[in-house]
C-alpha cells in the first residue's frame, strides 16, 4: 500500500471514529498498519485544515457544529474517557458532575473534576479547566464505572442528605446489571453508605 493510501486510511479512521475525543494511540490501535510518524503527520494536517480540533496536548476531537453557536467544545466526559484510554487507568466523575450524571442535579459544574488513579493534571478546553485529581487506588478496585459513580455521588451528598427520593432516582438511572454489580461491592464503600447502597442494589 502506498503512503498516500495509508494516509487516506488514517483520515478515514479518524473521520469515522466513534470517540468524540481521541488520542494518537486510539488511531494507532484502530489502524495498526500505520506508523506513528504517519499518524502524527495526518493529524497535524487535519488540525491545520480545521477538520479536527486540538483539545489539549495529545487530545483531539471531531468538531460538532451548532446552528447558532458554531463549533461546540467536546463534553468533559468524552475528554475523561479519552484520558482514561490514554493512561490506562480508570477516571471517575466526582462532585457536581457525578450528581449530574445520575440525574440528581441539573447543575453543570464550571470546573468539572474527575478522580483518577493516574497523576493529577488539568486539561484546558478553550477556557474550561478540567481537573483530573489523583485518588487512592482503593477507590478504583471496582471495575464497574456505574458503581464507582454511585459511590462518588453519595460521597458528594454526604450522609445527611441521602433521601428515599434520591435512592429512587439513582435506581432509575442505572441498569439492573449495574445494580447487581453494586450489590457485590457494598463492602468496598464507607460504612455509613452501605445501607443506602443495599436499597439501590435491590432488584
PDB file of C-alpha atoms in Angstrom:
ATOM      1  CA  UNK A   1       0.000   0.000   0.000  1.00  0.00           C
ATOM      2  CA  UNK A   2       1.356   3.436  -0.964  1.00  0.00           C
ATOM      3  CA  UNK A   3       1.969   6.211   1.558  1.00  0.00           C
ATOM      4  CA  UNK A   4      -0.932   8.184   0.054  1.00  0.00           C
ATOM      5  CA  UNK A   5      -3.260   5.224   0.503  1.00  0.00           C
ATOM      6  CA  UNK A   6      -2.156   4.691   4.106  1.00  0.00           C
ATOM      7  CA  UNK A   7      -2.648   8.415   4.792  1.00  0.00           C
ATOM      8  CA  UNK A   8      -6.194   8.274   3.426  1.00  0.00           C
ATOM      9  CA  UNK A   9      -6.865   5.189   5.503  1.00  0.00           C
ATOM     10  CA  UNK A  10      -5.777   7.067   8.636  1.00  0.00           C
ATOM     11  CA  UNK A  11      -8.021  10.008   7.692  1.00  0.00           C
ATOM     12  CA  UNK A  12     -10.937   7.635   7.199  1.00  0.00           C
ATOM     13  CA  UNK A  13     -10.251   6.051  10.603  1.00  0.00           C
ATOM     14  CA  UNK A  14     -10.332   9.481  12.255  1.00  0.00           C
ATOM     15  CA  UNK A  15     -13.448  10.654  10.386  1.00  0.00           C
ATOM     16  CA  UNK A  16     -15.404   7.528  11.299  1.00  0.00           C
ATOM     17  CA  UNK A  17     -14.196   7.260  14.899  1.00  0.00           C
ATOM     18  CA  UNK A  18     -16.945   6.552  17.429  1.00  0.00           C
ATOM     19  CA  UNK A  19     -14.978   8.526  20.020  1.00  0.00           C
ATOM     20  CA  UNK A  20     -15.721  12.253  20.009  1.00  0.00           C
ATOM     21  CA  UNK A  21     -12.334  12.832  21.650  1.00  0.00           C
ATOM     22  CA  UNK A  22      -9.382  10.644  20.743  1.00  0.00           C
ATOM     23  CA  UNK A  23      -5.652  10.287  21.189  1.00  0.00           C
ATOM     24  CA  UNK A  24      -2.912   9.330  18.770  1.00  0.00           C
ATOM     25  CA  UNK A  25      -2.839   5.918  20.438  1.00  0.00           C
ATOM     26  CA  UNK A  26      -6.543   5.427  19.673  1.00  0.00           C
ATOM     27  CA  UNK A  27      -5.848   5.938  15.980  1.00  0.00           C
ATOM     28  CA  UNK A  28      -2.803   3.683  16.007  1.00  0.00           C
ATOM     29  CA  UNK A  29      -4.873   0.945  17.653  1.00  0.00           C
ATOM     30  CA  UNK A  30      -7.603   1.350  15.024  1.00  0.00           C
ATOM     31  CA  UNK A  31      -5.126   1.471  12.127  1.00  0.00           C
ATOM     32  CA  UNK A  32      -2.261  -0.839  13.193  1.00  0.00           C
ATOM     33  CA  UNK A  33      -0.696  -0.818   9.727  1.00  0.00           C
ATOM     34  CA  UNK A  34       0.075   2.921  10.065  1.00  0.00           C
ATOM     35  CA  UNK A  35       3.265   4.190  11.669  1.00  0.00           C
ATOM     36  CA  UNK A  36       3.352   6.734  14.471  1.00  0.00           C
ATOM     37  CA  UNK A  37       5.038   9.290  12.191  1.00  0.00           C
ATOM     38  CA  UNK A  38       2.329   8.895   9.564  1.00  0.00           C
ATOM     39  CA  UNK A  39      -0.483   9.278  12.113  1.00  0.00           C
ATOM     40  CA  UNK A  40       1.189  12.378  13.565  1.00  0.00           C
ATOM     41  CA  UNK A  41       1.509  13.895  10.089  1.00  0.00           C
ATOM     42  CA  UNK A  42      -2.122  13.209   9.164  1.00  0.00           C
ATOM     43  CA  UNK A  43      -3.383  14.604  12.473  1.00  0.00           C
ATOM     44  CA  UNK A  44      -1.272  17.758  12.043  1.00  0.00           C
ATOM     45  CA  UNK A  45      -2.671  18.341   8.559  1.00  0.00           C
ATOM     46  CA  UNK A  46      -6.254  17.787   9.714  1.00  0.00           C
ATOM     47  CA  UNK A  47      -5.764  20.224  12.594  1.00  0.00           C
ATOM     48  CA  UNK A  48      -4.385  22.856  10.195  1.00  0.00           C
ATOM     49  CA  UNK A  49      -7.368  22.492   7.871  1.00  0.00           C
ATOM     50  CA  UNK A  50      -9.856  22.585  10.726  1.00  0.00           C
ATOM     51  CA  UNK A  51     -11.193  19.103  10.084  1.00  0.00           C
ATOM     52  CA  UNK A  52     -10.310  18.142  13.649  1.00  0.00           C
ATOM     53  CA  UNK A  53      -9.562  20.213  16.738  1.00  0.00           C
ATOM     54  CA  UNK A  54      -6.650  20.020  19.159  1.00  0.00           C
ATOM     55  CA  UNK A  55      -8.302  19.830  22.587  1.00  0.00           C
ATOM     56  CA  UNK A  56      -5.121  19.710  24.635  1.00  0.00           C
ATOM     57  CA  UNK A  57      -1.705  18.184  24.281  1.00  0.00           C
ATOM     58  CA  UNK A  58      -2.215  14.728  22.797  1.00  0.00           C
ATOM     59  CA  UNK A  59      -6.023  15.048  22.679  1.00  0.00           C
ATOM     60  CA  UNK A  60      -8.044  15.775  19.551  1.00  0.00           C
ATOM     61  CA  UNK A  61     -11.732  15.953  18.705  1.00  0.00           C
ATOM     62  CA  UNK A  62     -14.084  15.826  15.774  1.00  0.00           C
ATOM     63  CA  UNK A  63     -15.861  19.213  15.639  1.00  0.00           C
ATOM     64  CA  UNK A  64     -19.554  19.277  16.489  1.00  0.00           C
ATOM     65  CA  UNK A  65     -21.409  22.207  14.986  1.00  0.00           C
ATOM     66  CA  UNK A  66     -24.392  24.106  16.357  1.00  0.00           C
ATOM     67  CA  UNK A  67     -26.588  26.148  14.010  1.00  0.00           C
ATOM     68  CA  UNK A  68     -26.315  29.281  16.153  1.00  0.00           C
ATOM     69  CA  UNK A  69     -23.258  28.741  18.349  1.00  0.00           C
ATOM     70  CA  UNK A  70     -20.910  27.305  15.744  1.00  0.00           C
ATOM     71  CA  UNK A  71     -18.266  24.812  16.849  1.00  0.00           C
ATOM     72  CA  UNK A  72     -19.042  23.276  20.252  1.00  0.00           C
ATOM     73  CA  UNK A  73     -16.337  22.124  22.664  1.00  0.00           C
ATOM     74  CA  UNK A  74     -16.312  18.407  23.473  1.00  0.00           C
ATOM     75  CA  UNK A  75     -18.018  17.257  26.668  1.00  0.00           C
ATOM     76  CA  UNK A  76     -15.879  16.797  29.759  1.00  0.00           C
ATOM     77  CA  UNK A  77     -16.988  13.157  29.934  1.00  0.00           C
ATOM     78  CA  UNK A  78     -15.651  12.499  26.427  1.00  0.00           C
ATOM     79  CA  UNK A  79     -12.337  14.074  27.353  1.00  0.00           C
ATOM     80  CA  UNK A  80     -12.102  11.973  30.509  1.00  0.00           C
ATOM     81  CA  UNK A  81     -12.851   8.797  28.536  1.00  0.00           C
ATOM     82  CA  UNK A  82     -10.011   9.604  26.126  1.00  0.00           C
ATOM     83  CA  UNK A  83      -7.645  10.303  29.020  1.00  0.00           C
ATOM     84  CA  UNK A  84      -8.648   7.004  30.624  1.00  0.00           C
ATOM     85  CA  UNK A  85      -7.805   5.116  27.444  1.00  0.00           C
ATOM     86  CA  UNK A  86      -4.561   7.055  27.136  1.00  0.00           C
ATOM     87  CA  UNK A  87      -3.198   6.479  30.637  1.00  0.00           C
ATOM     88  CA  UNK A  88      -4.710   3.031  31.051  1.00  0.00           C
ATOM     89  CA  UNK A  89      -6.240   3.672  34.477  1.00  0.00           C
ATOM     90  CA  UNK A  90      -9.844   4.487  35.446  1.00  0.00           C
ATOM     91  CA  UNK A  91     -11.240   8.007  35.533  1.00  0.00           C
ATOM     92  CA  UNK A  92     -14.428   8.696  37.530  1.00  0.00           C
ATOM     93  CA  UNK A  93     -16.619  11.834  37.691  1.00  0.00           C
ATOM     94  CA  UNK A  94     -16.881  13.361  41.147  1.00  0.00           C
ATOM     95  CA  UNK A  95     -18.643  16.270  42.823  1.00  0.00           C
ATOM     96  CA  UNK A  96     -21.410  18.032  40.912  1.00  0.00           C
ATOM     97  CA  UNK A  97     -20.522  16.125  37.749  1.00  0.00           C
ATOM     98  CA  UNK A  98     -21.300  12.791  39.439  1.00  0.00           C
ATOM     99  CA  UNK A  99     -24.647  14.131  40.651  1.00  0.00           C
ATOM    100  CA  UNK A 100     -25.471  15.439  37.183  1.00  0.00           C
ATOM    101  CA  UNK A 101     -24.617  12.111  35.554  1.00  0.00           C
ATOM    102  CA  UNK A 102     -27.122  10.311  37.817  1.00  0.00           C
ATOM    103  CA  UNK A 103     -29.849  12.953  37.296  1.00  0.00           C
ATOM    104  CA  UNK A 104     -29.558  14.118  40.905  1.00  0.00           C
ATOM    105  CA  UNK A 105     -28.782  17.674  39.841  1.00  0.00           C
ATOM    106  CA  UNK A 106     -29.174  19.862  36.777  1.00  0.00           C
ATOM    107  CA  UNK A 107     -26.084  21.850  37.752  1.00  0.00           C
ATOM    108  CA  UNK A 108     -23.285  21.784  35.201  1.00  0.00           C
ATOM    109  CA  UNK A 109     -20.051  22.410  37.094  1.00  0.00           C
ATOM    110  CA  UNK A 110     -17.941  25.326  35.941  1.00  0.00           C
ATOM    111  CA  UNK A 111     -14.807  23.288  36.682  1.00  0.00           C
ATOM    112  CA  UNK A 112     -15.509  19.584  36.018  1.00  0.00           C
ATOM    113  CA  UNK A 113     -13.474  17.304  38.245  1.00  0.00           C
ATOM    114  CA  UNK A 114     -12.619  13.642  37.842  1.00  0.00           C
ATOM    115  CA  UNK A 115     -10.786  11.234  40.102  1.00  0.00           C
ATOM    116  CA  UNK A 116      -8.048   9.123  38.585  1.00  0.00           C
ATOM    117  CA  UNK A 117      -5.567   6.506  39.706  1.00  0.00           C
ATOM    118  CA  UNK A 118      -3.052   8.274  37.476  1.00  0.00           C
ATOM    119  CA  UNK A 119      -1.230  11.564  38.082  1.00  0.00           C
ATOM    120  CA  UNK A 120      -3.117  14.761  38.783  1.00  0.00           C
ATOM    121  CA  UNK A 121      -3.343  17.131  35.848  1.00  0.00           C
ATOM    122  CA  UNK A 122      -5.513  19.910  34.471  1.00  0.00           C
ATOM    123  CA  UNK A 123      -6.669  19.898  30.859  1.00  0.00           C
ATOM    124  CA  UNK A 124      -7.868  23.171  29.370  1.00  0.00           C
ATOM    125  CA  UNK A 125     -10.532  23.054  26.691  1.00  0.00           C
ATOM    126  CA  UNK A 126     -10.678  26.610  25.407  1.00  0.00           C
ATOM    127  CA  UNK A 127     -11.030  28.397  28.756  1.00  0.00           C
ATOM    128  CA  UNK A 128     -12.569  25.477  30.637  1.00  0.00           C
ATOM    129  CA  UNK A 129     -10.271  23.737  33.146  1.00  0.00           C
ATOM    130  CA  UNK A 130     -10.963  20.034  33.562  1.00  0.00           C
ATOM    131  CA  UNK A 131      -9.288  18.716  36.670  1.00  0.00           C
ATOM    132  CA  UNK A 132      -8.016  15.153  36.946  1.00  0.00           C
ATOM    133  CA  UNK A 133      -7.273  14.555  40.612  1.00  0.00           C
ATOM    134  CA  UNK A 134      -5.236  11.615  41.865  1.00  0.00           C
ATOM    135  CA  UNK A 135      -7.088   9.404  44.327  1.00  0.00           C
ATOM    136  CA  UNK A 136      -6.207   6.274  46.252  1.00  0.00           C
ATOM    137  CA  UNK A 137      -6.029   3.123  44.156  1.00  0.00           C
ATOM    138  CA  UNK A 138      -8.554   1.630  46.602  1.00  0.00           C
ATOM    139  CA  UNK A 139     -11.204   3.893  45.067  1.00  0.00           C
ATOM    140  CA  UNK A 140     -10.702   2.096  41.746  1.00  0.00           C
ATOM    141  CA  UNK A 141     -10.782  -1.533  42.833  1.00  0.00           C
ATOM    142  CA  UNK A 142     -14.336  -1.585  41.497  1.00  0.00           C
ATOM    143  CA  UNK A 143     -14.253  -2.184  37.747  1.00  0.00           C
ATOM    144  CA  UNK A 144     -17.840  -1.142  37.031  1.00  0.00           C
ATOM    145  CA  UNK A 145     -17.842   2.588  36.213  1.00  0.00           C
ATOM    146  CA  UNK A 146     -21.529   2.999  37.163  1.00  0.00           C
ATOM    147  CA  UNK A 147     -20.885   1.505  40.610  1.00  0.00           C
ATOM    148  CA  UNK A 148     -17.968   3.888  41.175  1.00  0.00           C
ATOM    149  CA  UNK A 149     -20.174   6.762  40.020  1.00  0.00           C
ATOM    150  CA  UNK A 150     -22.933   5.888  42.514  1.00  0.00           C
ATOM    151  CA  UNK A 151     -20.462   5.776  45.391  1.00  0.00           C
ATOM    152  CA  UNK A 152     -18.908   9.107  44.392  1.00  0.00           C
ATOM    153  CA  UNK A 153     -22.353  10.719  44.093  1.00  0.00           C
ATOM    154  CA  UNK A 154     -23.331   9.610  47.609  1.00  0.00           C
ATOM    155  CA  UNK A 155     -19.950  10.714  48.923  1.00  0.00           C
ATOM    156  CA  UNK A 156     -20.592  14.156  47.394  1.00  0.00           C
ATOM    157  CA  UNK A 157     -24.032  14.378  49.010  1.00  0.00           C
ATOM    158  CA  UNK A 158     -22.869  13.251  52.430  1.00  0.00           C
ATOM    159  CA  UNK A 159     -24.622  11.003  54.928  1.00  0.00           C
ATOM    160  CA  UNK A 160     -27.249  13.573  55.994  1.00  0.00           C
ATOM    161  CA  UNK A 161     -28.558  14.400  52.521  1.00  0.00           C
ATOM    162  CA  UNK A 162     -29.405  10.966  51.151  1.00  0.00           C
ATOM    163  CA  UNK A 163     -33.208  10.627  50.922  1.00  0.00           C
ATOM    164  CA  UNK A 164     -35.616   7.987  49.655  1.00  0.00           C
ATOM    165  CA  UNK A 165     -36.228  10.168  46.598  1.00  0.00           C
ATOM    166  CA  UNK A 166     -32.500  10.217  45.833  1.00  0.00           C
ATOM    167  CA  UNK A 167     -32.318   6.440  46.219  1.00  0.00           C
ATOM    168  CA  UNK A 168     -35.194   6.104  43.753  1.00  0.00           C
ATOM    169  CA  UNK A 169     -33.583   8.454  41.242  1.00  0.00           C
ATOM    170  CA  UNK A 170     -30.305   6.547  41.323  1.00  0.00           C
ATOM    171  CA  UNK A 171     -32.124   3.212  40.932  1.00  0.00           C
ATOM    172  CA  UNK A 172     -33.892   4.506  37.826  1.00  0.00           C
ATOM    173  CA  UNK A 173     -30.665   5.922  36.386  1.00  0.00           C
ATOM    174  CA  UNK A 174     -28.686   2.670  36.259  1.00  0.00           C
ATOM    175  CA  UNK A 175     -29.329  -0.725  34.724  1.00  0.00           C
ATOM    176  CA  UNK A 176     -30.318  -3.919  36.521  1.00  0.00           C
ATOM    177  CA  UNK A 177     -26.876  -5.302  35.719  1.00  0.00           C
ATOM    178  CA  UNK A 178     -25.187  -2.333  37.356  1.00  0.00           C
ATOM    179  CA  UNK A 179     -27.350  -2.789  40.465  1.00  0.00           C
ATOM    180  CA  UNK A 180     -26.336  -6.453  40.612  1.00  0.00           C
ATOM    181  CA  UNK A 181     -22.663  -5.421  40.419  1.00  0.00           C
ATOM    182  CA  UNK A 182     -23.270  -2.788  43.092  1.00  0.00           C
ATOM    183  CA  UNK A 183     -24.525  -5.500  45.428  1.00  0.00           C
ATOM    184  CA  UNK A 184     -21.161  -7.252  45.105  1.00  0.00           C
ATOM    185  CA  UNK A 185     -19.195  -4.183  46.172  1.00  0.00           C
ATOM    186  CA  UNK A 186     -21.164  -2.776  49.082  1.00  0.00           C
ATOM    187  CA  UNK A 187     -18.343  -3.720  51.438  1.00  0.00           C
ATOM    188  CA  UNK A 188     -15.932  -1.520  49.461  1.00  0.00           C
ATOM    189  CA  UNK A 189     -17.926   1.631  50.333  1.00  0.00           C
ATOM    190  CA  UNK A 190     -17.870   3.656  53.579  1.00  0.00           C
ATOM    191  CA  UNK A 191     -19.937   2.045  56.360  1.00  0.00           C
ATOM    192  CA  UNK A 192     -22.465   4.897  56.543  1.00  0.00           C
ATOM    193  CA  UNK A 193     -23.207   4.489  52.846  1.00  0.00           C
ATOM    194  CA  UNK A 194     -23.776   0.738  52.834  1.00  0.00           C
ATOM    195  CA  UNK A 195     -27.497   0.699  53.869  1.00  0.00           C
ATOM    196  CA  UNK A 196     -28.254   3.137  51.026  1.00  0.00           C
ATOM    197  CA  UNK A 197     -26.333   1.011  48.565  1.00  0.00           C
ATOM    198  CA  UNK A 198     -28.280  -2.071  49.620  1.00  0.00           C
ATOM    199  CA  UNK A 199     -31.502  -0.230  48.810  1.00  0.00           C
ATOM    200  CA  UNK A 200     -30.180   0.795  45.402  1.00  0.00           C
ATOM    201  CA  UNK A 201     -28.880  -2.690  44.666  1.00  0.00           C
ATOM    202  CA  UNK A 202     -32.212  -4.396  45.380  1.00  0.00           C
ATOM    203  CA  UNK A 203     -33.556  -5.779  42.093  1.00  0.00           C
TER     204      UNK A 203
END
